[in-house]
Structures are given as structure tokens and as C-alpha cells.
Coordinates of C-alpha atoms in Angstrom, one line a residue:
M200 CA -33.8 240.1 -60.4
A201 CA -37.5 240.5 -61.0
Y202 CA -39.6 238.0 -59.2
N203 CA -42.1 236.2 -61.5
D204 CA -44.4 233.4 -60.6
E205 CA -41.8 230.8 -61.3
Y206 CA -38.1 230.5 -61.3
R207 CA -36.4 230.7 -64.7
P208 CA -32.8 229.3 -65.1
P209 CA -30.2 231.6 -66.5
V210 CA -29.5 232.0 -70.2
W211 CA -26.4 230.0 -71.1
K212 CA -24.2 231.6 -73.7
S213 CA -23.2 229.3 -76.6
Y214 CA -20.4 231.4 -78.3
L215 CA -17.4 229.6 -76.7
Y216 CA -19.1 226.2 -77.2
Q217 CA -19.4 226.9 -80.9
L218 CA -15.8 228.0 -81.1
Q219 CA -14.7 224.7 -79.5
Q220 CA -16.7 222.9 -82.2
E221 CA -14.8 224.9 -84.9
A222 CA -11.3 224.3 -83.4
P223 CA -8.9 222.3 -85.7
H224 CA -8.7 218.6 -85.1
P225 CA -5.4 216.8 -84.3
R226 CA -3.6 215.2 -87.2
R227 CA -0.7 213.0 -86.3
I228 CA 2.3 213.1 -88.6
T229 CA 3.7 209.6 -88.4
C230 CA 7.4 208.7 -89.0
T231 CA 7.8 206.2 -91.8
S232 CA 11.2 205.0 -90.7
E233 CA 12.3 203.2 -87.6
V234 CA 13.8 205.6 -85.0
E235 CA 16.4 204.4 -82.5
N236 CA 16.1 205.2 -78.8
R237 CA 12.4 206.2 -79.1
P238 CA 10.9 206.6 -75.6
K239 CA 8.4 203.9 -74.8
Y240 CA 5.7 206.4 -74.0
Y241 CA 5.7 207.9 -77.5
G242 CA 4.3 206.3 -80.7
R243 CA 4.9 206.8 -84.4
E244 CA 4.5 210.6 -84.0
F245 CA 8.1 210.6 -82.7
H246 CA 10.6 211.6 -85.4
G247 CA 13.8 211.5 -83.5
M248 CA 16.4 214.3 -83.7
I249 CA 15.1 216.4 -86.6
S250 CA 15.6 220.1 -87.0
R251 CA 12.9 222.8 -86.5
E252 CA 13.0 223.4 -90.3
E253 CA 12.3 219.7 -91.1
A254 CA 9.5 219.6 -88.6
D255 CA 8.0 222.8 -90.1
Q256 CA 8.0 221.3 -93.6
L257 CA 6.4 218.0 -92.4
L258 CA 3.6 219.9 -90.5
S259 CA 2.8 222.4 -93.3
I260 CA 0.2 220.1 -94.8
A261 CA -2.7 221.0 -92.5
E262 CA -3.8 222.9 -89.4
G263 CA -3.7 220.7 -86.3
S264 CA -0.8 218.6 -87.6
Y265 CA 1.7 217.5 -84.9
L266 CA 4.8 215.5 -84.2
I267 CA 7.3 215.0 -81.5
R268 CA 11.1 215.5 -82.0
E269 CA 14.1 215.3 -79.8
S270 CA 16.0 218.6 -79.3
Q271 CA 19.2 218.9 -81.2
R272 CA 20.5 221.5 -78.7
Q273 CA 19.6 219.5 -75.6
P274 CA 19.6 215.8 -76.4
G275 CA 17.2 213.8 -74.1
T276 CA 14.6 216.6 -74.0
Y277 CA 11.6 216.5 -76.3
T278 CA 9.5 219.0 -78.2
L279 CA 5.9 218.9 -79.3
A280 CA 5.7 220.7 -82.7
L281 CA 2.1 221.8 -83.6
R282 CA 0.7 223.5 -86.6
F283 CA -1.6 226.4 -85.7
G284 CA -2.5 229.7 -87.4
N285 CA -0.3 228.7 -90.4
Q286 CA 2.8 228.5 -88.3
T287 CA 4.6 225.9 -86.3
K288 CA 4.5 226.2 -82.5
N289 CA 7.0 224.4 -80.3
F290 CA 6.4 223.3 -76.8
R291 CA 8.8 221.6 -74.4
L292 CA 7.2 218.2 -73.6
Y293 CA 7.3 216.4 -70.3
H294 CA 6.3 212.9 -69.0
D295 CA 5.9 211.8 -65.4
G296 CA 3.5 209.0 -66.1
K297 CA 1.3 211.5 -67.9
H298 CA 2.1 213.9 -70.7
F299 CA 2.2 217.7 -70.1
V300 CA 3.5 221.0 -71.4
G301 CA 1.9 223.1 -68.6
E302 CA -0.3 222.5 -65.6
K303 CA -2.7 220.0 -67.2
R304 CA -1.7 216.4 -67.4
F305 CA -3.0 214.0 -70.0
E306 CA -3.1 210.2 -70.5
S307 CA -2.2 210.5 -74.2
I308 CA -0.5 212.9 -76.6
H309 CA -3.7 212.9 -78.7
D310 CA -5.7 214.3 -75.8
L311 CA -3.0 216.9 -75.0
V312 CA -3.0 218.1 -78.6
T313 CA -6.8 218.2 -78.8
D314 CA -7.0 220.3 -75.6
G315 CA -4.2 222.5 -76.8
L316 CA -5.8 223.2 -80.2
I317 CA -9.1 224.1 -78.5
T318 CA -7.4 226.4 -76.1
L319 CA -5.3 228.1 -78.8
Y320 CA -8.3 228.5 -81.1
I321 CA -10.6 229.9 -78.4
E322 CA -8.1 232.2 -76.9
T323 CA -7.0 233.5 -80.3
K324 CA -10.6 234.1 -81.6
A325 CA -12.2 235.3 -78.4
A326 CA -9.4 237.0 -76.4
E327 CA -11.4 240.2 -75.9
Y328 CA -14.6 238.4 -75.2
I329 CA -12.9 236.2 -72.5
S330 CA -11.3 239.2 -70.8
K331 CA -14.8 240.7 -70.3
M332 CA -16.5 237.5 -69.2
T333 CA -16.7 238.5 -65.5
I334 CA -18.6 241.8 -66.4
N335 CA -22.3 241.6 -65.7
P336 CA -22.3 238.0 -64.4
I337 CA -25.5 236.1 -64.0
Y338 CA -24.3 235.2 -60.4
E339 CA -25.2 238.6 -59.1
H340 CA -28.8 238.1 -60.3
V341 CA -29.1 234.5 -59.3
G342 CA -27.0 234.4 -56.1
Y343 CA -27.7 233.3 -52.5
T344 CA -29.2 236.7 -51.5
T345 CA -31.9 236.7 -54.2
L346 CA -32.6 233.0 -54.7
N347 CA -34.5 232.3 -51.6
R348 CA -37.9 231.3 -52.9
E349 CA -39.2 227.9 -53.9
P350 CA -39.2 227.3 -57.7
A351 CA -42.4 226.5 -59.4
P352 CA -42.8 222.9 -60.5
K353 CA -42.4 223.7 -64.2
R354 CA -38.8 223.5 -65.4
H355 CA -37.5 225.6 -68.3
M356 CA -34.5 224.4 -70.3
P357 CA -31.8 227.0 -70.9
V358 CA -31.8 229.0 -74.2
L359 CA -28.6 229.5 -76.2
K360 CA -27.9 233.0 -77.5
D361 CA -25.8 236.1 -76.9
L362 CA -23.4 235.6 -79.8
P363 CA -20.9 238.5 -80.3
D364 CA -19.4 239.8 -83.6
G365 CA -22.7 239.6 -85.5
K366 CA -22.9 235.8 -85.4
E367 CA -26.3 234.3 -85.8
E368 CA -27.9 232.4 -83.0
N369 CA -27.4 228.7 -83.4
T370 CA -30.9 227.4 -82.7
G371 CA -30.3 224.3 -84.8
T372 CA -27.5 222.7 -82.8
E373 CA -28.9 219.2 -82.4
G374 CA -29.0 217.8 -78.9
L375 CA -27.3 220.9 -77.4
E376 CA -30.1 221.7 -75.0
E377 CA -30.1 218.1 -73.7
L378 CA -26.4 218.6 -72.8
M379 CA -27.2 221.6 -70.6
P380 CA -27.2 221.2 -66.9
D381 CA -30.9 221.4 -66.1
L382 CA -30.3 221.6 -62.4
T383 CA -27.1 223.4 -61.6
S384 CA -26.0 224.6 -58.2
L385 CA -27.4 228.0 -59.2
V386 CA -30.8 226.4 -59.6
R387 CA -30.3 224.4 -56.4
R388 CA -29.8 227.7 -54.5
A389 CA -33.2 228.8 -55.6
T390 CA -34.7 226.2 -53.3
L391 CA -32.8 227.2 -50.2
K392 CA -34.7 229.3 -47.7
E393 CA -33.0 231.4 -45.2
N394 CA -33.5 230.6 -41.6
D395 CA -34.0 233.9 -39.7
R396 CA -32.7 232.4 -36.5
T397 CA -29.4 231.3 -38.0
P398 CA -26.7 233.9 -38.3
K399 CA -25.5 234.7 -41.8
Y400 CA -21.9 233.5 -41.6
E401 CA -19.7 234.3 -44.6
K402 CA -17.8 231.4 -46.1
V403 CA -15.3 231.4 -48.9
H404 CA -15.8 228.7 -51.6
N405 CA -13.5 225.7 -51.5
F406 CA -12.6 225.6 -55.2
K407 CA -10.7 222.6 -56.7
V408 CA -9.6 222.1 -60.3
H409 CA -12.2 219.8 -61.9
T410 CA -12.6 217.8 -65.1
F411 CA -16.2 218.0 -66.3
R412 CA -17.6 215.1 -68.3
G413 CA -19.6 216.5 -71.2
P414 CA -20.3 220.2 -71.9
H415 CA -20.5 222.5 -68.8
W416 CA -21.3 226.2 -68.4
C417 CA -19.8 228.5 -65.8
E418 CA -22.4 229.4 -63.1
Y419 CA -20.8 232.8 -62.6
C420 CA -20.6 234.2 -66.1
A421 CA -22.9 231.7 -68.0
N422 CA -20.1 231.0 -70.6
F423 CA -19.0 227.6 -71.8
M424 CA -16.1 226.0 -70.0
W425 CA -13.8 224.9 -72.8
G426 CA -11.2 222.2 -73.1
L427 CA -10.9 218.5 -72.7
I428 CA -9.9 218.3 -69.0
A429 CA -9.5 220.6 -66.1
Q430 CA -11.9 223.1 -67.8
G431 CA -12.7 225.0 -64.5
V432 CA -13.0 224.7 -60.8
K433 CA -15.7 223.2 -58.6
C434 CA -16.5 224.1 -55.0
A435 CA -16.0 221.0 -52.9
D436 CA -18.6 222.2 -50.4
C437 CA -21.5 223.6 -52.4
G438 CA -20.8 222.2 -55.9
L439 CA -20.6 225.6 -57.7
N440 CA -18.9 225.2 -61.1
V441 CA -17.0 228.2 -62.5
H442 CA -14.1 229.2 -64.7
K443 CA -10.8 229.5 -62.9
Q444 CA -10.6 233.2 -63.7
C445 CA -14.2 233.7 -62.5
S446 CA -13.5 232.0 -59.2
K447 CA -11.3 235.0 -58.2
V448 CA -14.4 237.3 -58.2
V449 CA -17.1 235.0 -56.9
P450 CA -18.5 236.4 -53.6
D451 CA -17.7 234.6 -50.3
D452 CA -21.2 233.2 -50.0
C453 CA -20.7 229.5 -50.2
K454 CA -23.7 227.6 -48.9
P455 CA -22.5 224.0 -48.4
D456 CA -24.7 221.2 -49.7
L457 CA -25.0 218.2 -47.4
K458 CA -24.3 215.8 -50.2
H459 CA -20.8 217.4 -50.6
V460 CA -20.1 217.5 -46.8
K461 CA -19.6 213.9 -46.1
K462 CA -18.5 214.0 -42.4
V463 CA -18.7 216.0 -39.2
Y464 CA -15.2 215.5 -37.7
S465 CA -12.3 217.0 -39.7
C466 CA -14.7 219.2 -41.6
D467 CA -14.1 223.0 -41.7
L468 CA -16.1 224.6 -38.9
T469 CA -17.9 227.2 -40.9
T470 CA -18.6 224.7 -43.7
L471 CA -20.3 222.4 -41.2
V472 CA -22.6 225.0 -39.6
K473 CA -23.6 226.4 -42.9
A474 CA -24.3 222.9 -44.3
H475 CA -26.5 222.0 -41.3
N476 CA -27.9 225.6 -41.0
T477 CA -26.9 225.8 -37.3
K478 CA -25.2 228.5 -35.1
R479 CA -22.6 226.0 -33.9
P480 CA -21.4 222.5 -34.8
M481 CA -23.9 220.0 -33.5
V482 CA -21.1 218.0 -31.8
V483 CA -20.4 221.0 -29.6
D484 CA -24.0 221.6 -28.7
M485 CA -24.9 217.9 -28.1
C486 CA -21.7 217.0 -26.1
I487 CA -22.0 220.1 -23.9
R488 CA -25.7 219.4 -23.3
E489 CA -24.9 215.8 -22.3
I490 CA -22.0 216.8 -20.0
E491 CA -24.0 219.5 -18.2
S492 CA -26.9 217.2 -17.7
R493 CA -24.9 214.5 -15.9
G494 CA -21.2 215.3 -15.6
L495 CA -20.4 218.7 -14.1
K496 CA -19.5 217.1 -10.7
S497 CA -17.4 214.4 -12.2
E498 CA -13.9 214.5 -10.7
G499 CA -11.2 215.5 -13.2
L500 CA -13.8 216.5 -15.9
Y501 CA -11.9 217.0 -19.2
R502 CA -8.6 216.1 -17.5
V503 CA -9.4 212.4 -17.2
S504 CA -9.3 210.5 -20.5
G505 CA -12.0 208.2 -21.7
F506 CA -11.5 204.8 -23.4
S507 CA -10.1 205.7 -26.8
D508 CA -12.0 203.0 -28.8
L509 CA -15.3 204.3 -27.4
I510 CA -14.3 207.9 -28.2
E511 CA -13.7 206.8 -31.8
D512 CA -17.2 205.2 -31.7
V513 CA -18.7 208.5 -30.8
K514 CA -16.8 210.2 -33.7
L515 CA -18.0 207.6 -36.1
A516 CA -21.6 208.0 -34.8
F517 CA -21.5 211.8 -35.5
D518 CA -20.0 211.2 -39.0
R519 CA -22.6 208.6 -39.8
D520 CA -25.7 210.0 -38.1
G521 CA -25.1 213.7 -37.5
E522 CA -27.5 215.2 -35.0
K523 CA -29.3 211.8 -34.6
A524 CA -26.2 210.3 -33.0
D525 CA -27.0 208.7 -29.6
I526 CA -24.5 209.8 -27.0
S527 CA -26.9 209.3 -24.0
V528 CA -26.0 207.6 -20.7
N529 CA -27.6 204.4 -22.0
V530 CA -24.9 204.1 -24.7
Y531 CA -21.9 205.8 -23.1
E532 CA -22.1 205.6 -19.3
D533 CA -18.7 207.1 -18.7
I534 CA -18.9 210.9 -19.2
N535 CA -15.2 211.0 -20.0
I536 CA -16.0 209.4 -23.3
I537 CA -18.2 212.4 -24.2
T538 CA -15.6 214.9 -23.0
G539 CA -12.9 213.0 -25.0
A540 CA -15.1 213.1 -28.2
L541 CA -15.6 216.9 -27.8
K542 CA -11.8 217.5 -27.4
L543 CA -11.2 215.2 -30.4
Y544 CA -13.6 217.2 -32.5
F545 CA -11.6 220.4 -31.7
R546 CA -8.3 218.7 -32.4
D547 CA -9.4 217.4 -35.7
L548 CA -10.5 220.7 -37.1
P549 CA -8.5 221.6 -40.2
I550 CA -8.5 225.2 -39.0
P551 CA -8.5 225.5 -35.2
V552 CA -11.2 227.4 -33.3
I553 CA -8.6 230.1 -32.7
T554 CA -7.5 230.4 -36.3
Y555 CA -3.9 230.5 -37.6
D556 CA -4.4 234.1 -38.7
A557 CA -5.6 235.2 -35.3
Y558 CA -3.1 233.1 -33.3
P559 CA -0.3 235.7 -33.0
R560 CA -2.7 238.3 -31.6
F561 CA -3.9 236.0 -28.9
I562 CA -0.3 235.1 -27.9
E563 CA 0.7 238.7 -27.9
A564 CA -2.3 239.5 -25.6
A565 CA -1.4 236.7 -23.2
K566 CA 2.1 238.2 -22.8
L567 CA 0.7 241.5 -21.5
T568 CA 1.1 241.9 -17.7
D569 CA -1.5 244.6 -17.2
T570 CA -4.9 243.0 -16.7
D571 CA -6.9 245.7 -18.4
E572 CA -4.5 245.8 -21.4
R573 CA -4.7 242.0 -21.7
L574 CA -8.5 242.0 -21.8
E575 CA -8.6 244.8 -24.3
A576 CA -6.1 242.9 -26.5
L577 CA -8.1 239.7 -26.2
H578 CA -11.3 241.6 -27.1
E579 CA -9.6 242.9 -30.3
A580 CA -8.1 239.5 -31.1
L581 CA -11.6 237.9 -30.9
K582 CA -12.8 240.3 -33.7
L583 CA -10.3 238.5 -36.1
L584 CA -12.1 235.2 -35.7
P585 CA -14.7 234.1 -38.3
P586 CA -18.2 234.5 -36.8
A587 CA -18.9 230.8 -36.6
H588 CA -15.5 230.3 -34.8
C589 CA -16.2 233.2 -32.4
E590 CA -19.7 231.9 -31.6
T591 CA -18.4 228.4 -30.9
L592 CA -15.6 229.7 -28.7
R593 CA -18.1 231.9 -26.8
Y594 CA -20.4 228.9 -26.1
L595 CA -17.5 226.7 -25.0
M596 CA -16.1 229.3 -22.7
A597 CA -19.5 229.9 -21.0
H598 CA -19.7 226.1 -20.5
L599 CA -16.2 225.8 -19.1
K600 CA -17.0 228.7 -16.7
R601 CA -20.0 226.6 -15.4
V602 CA -17.5 223.7 -15.0
T603 CA -15.3 225.9 -12.7
Q604 CA -18.4 226.7 -10.6
H605 CA -18.4 223.0 -9.5
E606 CA -14.7 223.0 -8.7
K607 CA -15.3 221.7 -5.2
D608 CA -16.6 218.4 -6.8
N609 CA -14.7 218.2 -10.1
L610 CA -11.4 219.8 -9.0
M611 CA -11.2 221.7 -12.3
N612 CA -10.5 225.4 -12.1
A613 CA -9.8 227.8 -15.0
E614 CA -6.1 227.2 -14.9
N615 CA -6.5 223.4 -15.2
L616 CA -9.0 223.8 -18.0
G617 CA -6.5 226.2 -19.7
I618 CA -3.9 223.4 -19.6
V619 CA -6.3 221.0 -21.2
F620 CA -7.9 223.3 -23.9
G621 CA -4.9 225.6 -24.8
P622 CA -3.3 223.2 -27.3
T623 CA -6.8 221.9 -28.3
L624 CA -8.2 225.3 -29.4
M625 CA -4.9 226.8 -30.6
R626 CA -2.2 225.5 -32.9
A627 CA 0.9 227.4 -33.8
P628 CA 1.1 228.2 -37.5
D629 CA 4.3 226.7 -38.9
L630 CA 6.5 227.8 -36.0
D631 CA 9.8 226.1 -35.2
A632 CA 9.7 223.5 -32.4
M633 CA 11.2 225.7 -29.7
T634 CA 8.9 228.6 -30.3
A635 CA 5.9 226.3 -30.3
L636 CA 7.0 224.8 -27.0
N637 CA 7.4 228.2 -25.5
D638 CA 3.9 229.2 -26.7
I639 CA 2.2 226.4 -24.6
R640 CA 2.1 228.5 -21.4
Y641 CA 0.6 231.4 -23.3
Q642 CA -2.0 229.1 -24.9
R643 CA -3.0 228.1 -21.4
Q644 CA -3.2 231.7 -20.2
V645 CA -5.3 232.7 -23.2
V646 CA -7.9 230.0 -22.4
E647 CA -7.8 230.7 -18.7
S648 CA -8.4 234.5 -19.3
L649 CA -11.3 233.7 -21.8
I650 CA -13.0 231.4 -19.2
K651 CA -12.6 233.8 -16.3
N652 CA -13.8 236.8 -18.4
E653 CA -16.2 235.2 -20.8
D654 CA -19.1 237.5 -19.6
I655 CA -17.2 240.7 -20.6
L656 CA -15.2 239.5 -23.6
F657 CA -18.0 238.0 -25.7

């Protein structure tokens, strides 16, 4: 991407948008006679138990015509008959509170047919074009790695062009430019500056199927996202909008936006540190700093529980105020409240600090009786952790080692801390109850070994 004096948004491609505008419109074929046993969720488009041939004759009047019939072969099941491409297409129709023939669910039959006609028309007319959408994406030129400079104040609206098959550019589409997203997540990434002191953690996008209101364009390939509902997917963490097929090739470079990351507890660890541009979760840094400033000699540190209501208060304070949360002695005199809040943070993580993927390797390492072999196996297992998880674990183990250095006062050695933190940092991935129970002692041994050898393992 050539750097000019100002940022220019990508060129959005209008071909698929124009095809959607050209798609046949639904035309309901109503039944003129009363039909017995008509399901209450169907209207006059229901024709009862008629044959395929009768349906075909009724629909032959126009493209987009549709009706619903009951199957003669399987009474009690229903078929949507739809005229498209000068032939009748039949789809098994379902209802569970919403109407559907595939993954998408619709409030009305009319919406289902509208979306179906759009999809059939676009995928028929532009099959080859769609298959090549992911080639030469705009994302590579407007990604996180290149968009790290401030945009100039002047804003340019996208231009519509790039029509295949010799079609002319539609510059007269009224109001189309106003429908374009003038500040997409791609543009937003242009304003993000990299902090050299913060490690570049990779993070996969958290894509969820999404219904976009009004026209939307894919921020990976720049093509229109067609359909009435569930037109594509949206990253719940950074807001990136892409086609479902494009989501499979988007790089793992999600940079979470704070407006999408609503809380601190129960938030994915890597998502949180990337959203706040920090090396570790602020909960970990702030709680450990507070504990080391006034609690290292507290008897039973981490073993003694704090008052649960006040621990919940700390959690709410972090969720509400983030790094501005006040956890000082003036607010929480009992240090066990702070240790309880830290342990709760680790327990609430959707993916534990020692991830489900890496869990078996850590357990296998703990089972080794030879000390050198165990340390080597733990060292290899640590390499499987995502960078943000490994850095958080390193920082915590260094802290816990300092806790053991005050064992004479706090009565907490590496073994005791292993008992406390084993199940907190590690959770068995879908194991049966007996295996999970047997793993508890190995979880303790893992944490104990990490504490005792943190200086050589990390």
C-alpha cells in the first residue's frame, strides 16, 4: 500500500449489489378455496395436498412465484414450491417458531422467499465471480500491519466500480454512496498506532453470524454481502464484517475494540490484553502489585478466603472501571479480598491460563519421575501456550515464588500454592469425572514445579 498524505478508504465493488437489485421479487400464489387442516403459521399461500404437477402449473405464470403444499408421499410434511430459472424448485419447509429450509430462520414466508430468490439469482449469475472473491483482497493492503498512521481529517466516500463481464459502471445509483459504511472497522484500524513496548500477540477473530441492517460490504474482499438476513459474520471483539467464506482466510490479527469488549472478568485473556494494549490483564498486574505492597507476610495468603460479597465488588469495579478500579487498603483492608478477586479472575476465564489444548502435555510432564525430563517436558509444554497466556503465567509464577520466600510468616510454600492454583489455572478438557479427579494431584505438581523453577522455565 503506497502511503499518500491522507488515508483513502477502499474501493467497494457494486456488482453483487446490482445483482441483488435485479433478483426476481416474490409473488405469492394464493389458494382461492378453503383448505382443511391448514397449519396456523401458513397463510393463503398454502394449497393443501396438491401434486408437483399442479404446483408447477400454478407457478408457471411468473418468476418468483411461490406456494406451499403438503407432501402427498409424506403427509404432515410441507414443501415450498418456488419458480426460478423457468422451472419449479421444491424445498422441504420447517417451522419451529420461525420458518426455514436451511440454516437461516425467518419471521415470515415472504422474507424466506425474498432471501432465497436473491441467493439463487446471485449464485447462479455470479458463481465464478464469487469463487474468486478471496483473491487479491483489500484486507492485505488495508490490514493491521499497514494501517498504523493517523488518517487525514478529510474523508473520502467509497467509489463503486469493478464490474465484471463488460458491465458498465453504475454511477447513477441514487443514494448508494450514502448507504456505504463511511467508517468501517478497516478505516478504524487506520487510526490505531502500534505501541512498541507491547508484544504483538496474535489473536483469532471471534466471528459470529450477523444480520446487517441496510447494505454492507465485506471488509476482506470489498464485495457486497447479499441477502436479507445473516448475510455474513461479524467479529464480536473488533467489529470486522466479512462474508462467511472470507472469514476462513482472514489473518489471525484481531485487534479488539474497547467498545466491543464490555467487561474484564470472563473475557478471553488475549482479547483483553489486545483491547487494552497491555502485556498482561490489568487485574493480574494491579492485584499482584497490591498484594506485594502489603500482604506477602499475611498468614495463609491465597489459602484463606475473603468475604465473597466484597470479592464480587472488586470484580464489578474492574468490569466497570478497568484500570481505574480502586483496590487500595482504604477500600479493601483485608488482603484476602484481593487474593480472592485474583483467583476468581483466573477461574472465570473462558479458556484457562493453561489452555485446553496444552493441558494434556502439562499433565504428561507432571507424571515424569525424572526431574530433568519433567523440566524439559514442561518447557516444551509452555511453548504451546498463546503468548499472552505464557506471559501472564510467567508473571504469576514469579510472584508466587516471592510469596514462598516469606513462608516463615505466611506459611505458604510451593506445594500449598500448587494445591490452591492447580485447579484455578488448569481445567480438564471434557474428561470424565474419575479422570478429572485423578488429574488434581498432577495439576498441583505442575504449578509447584513452575513456581520452584520459574527462573529457568520462562
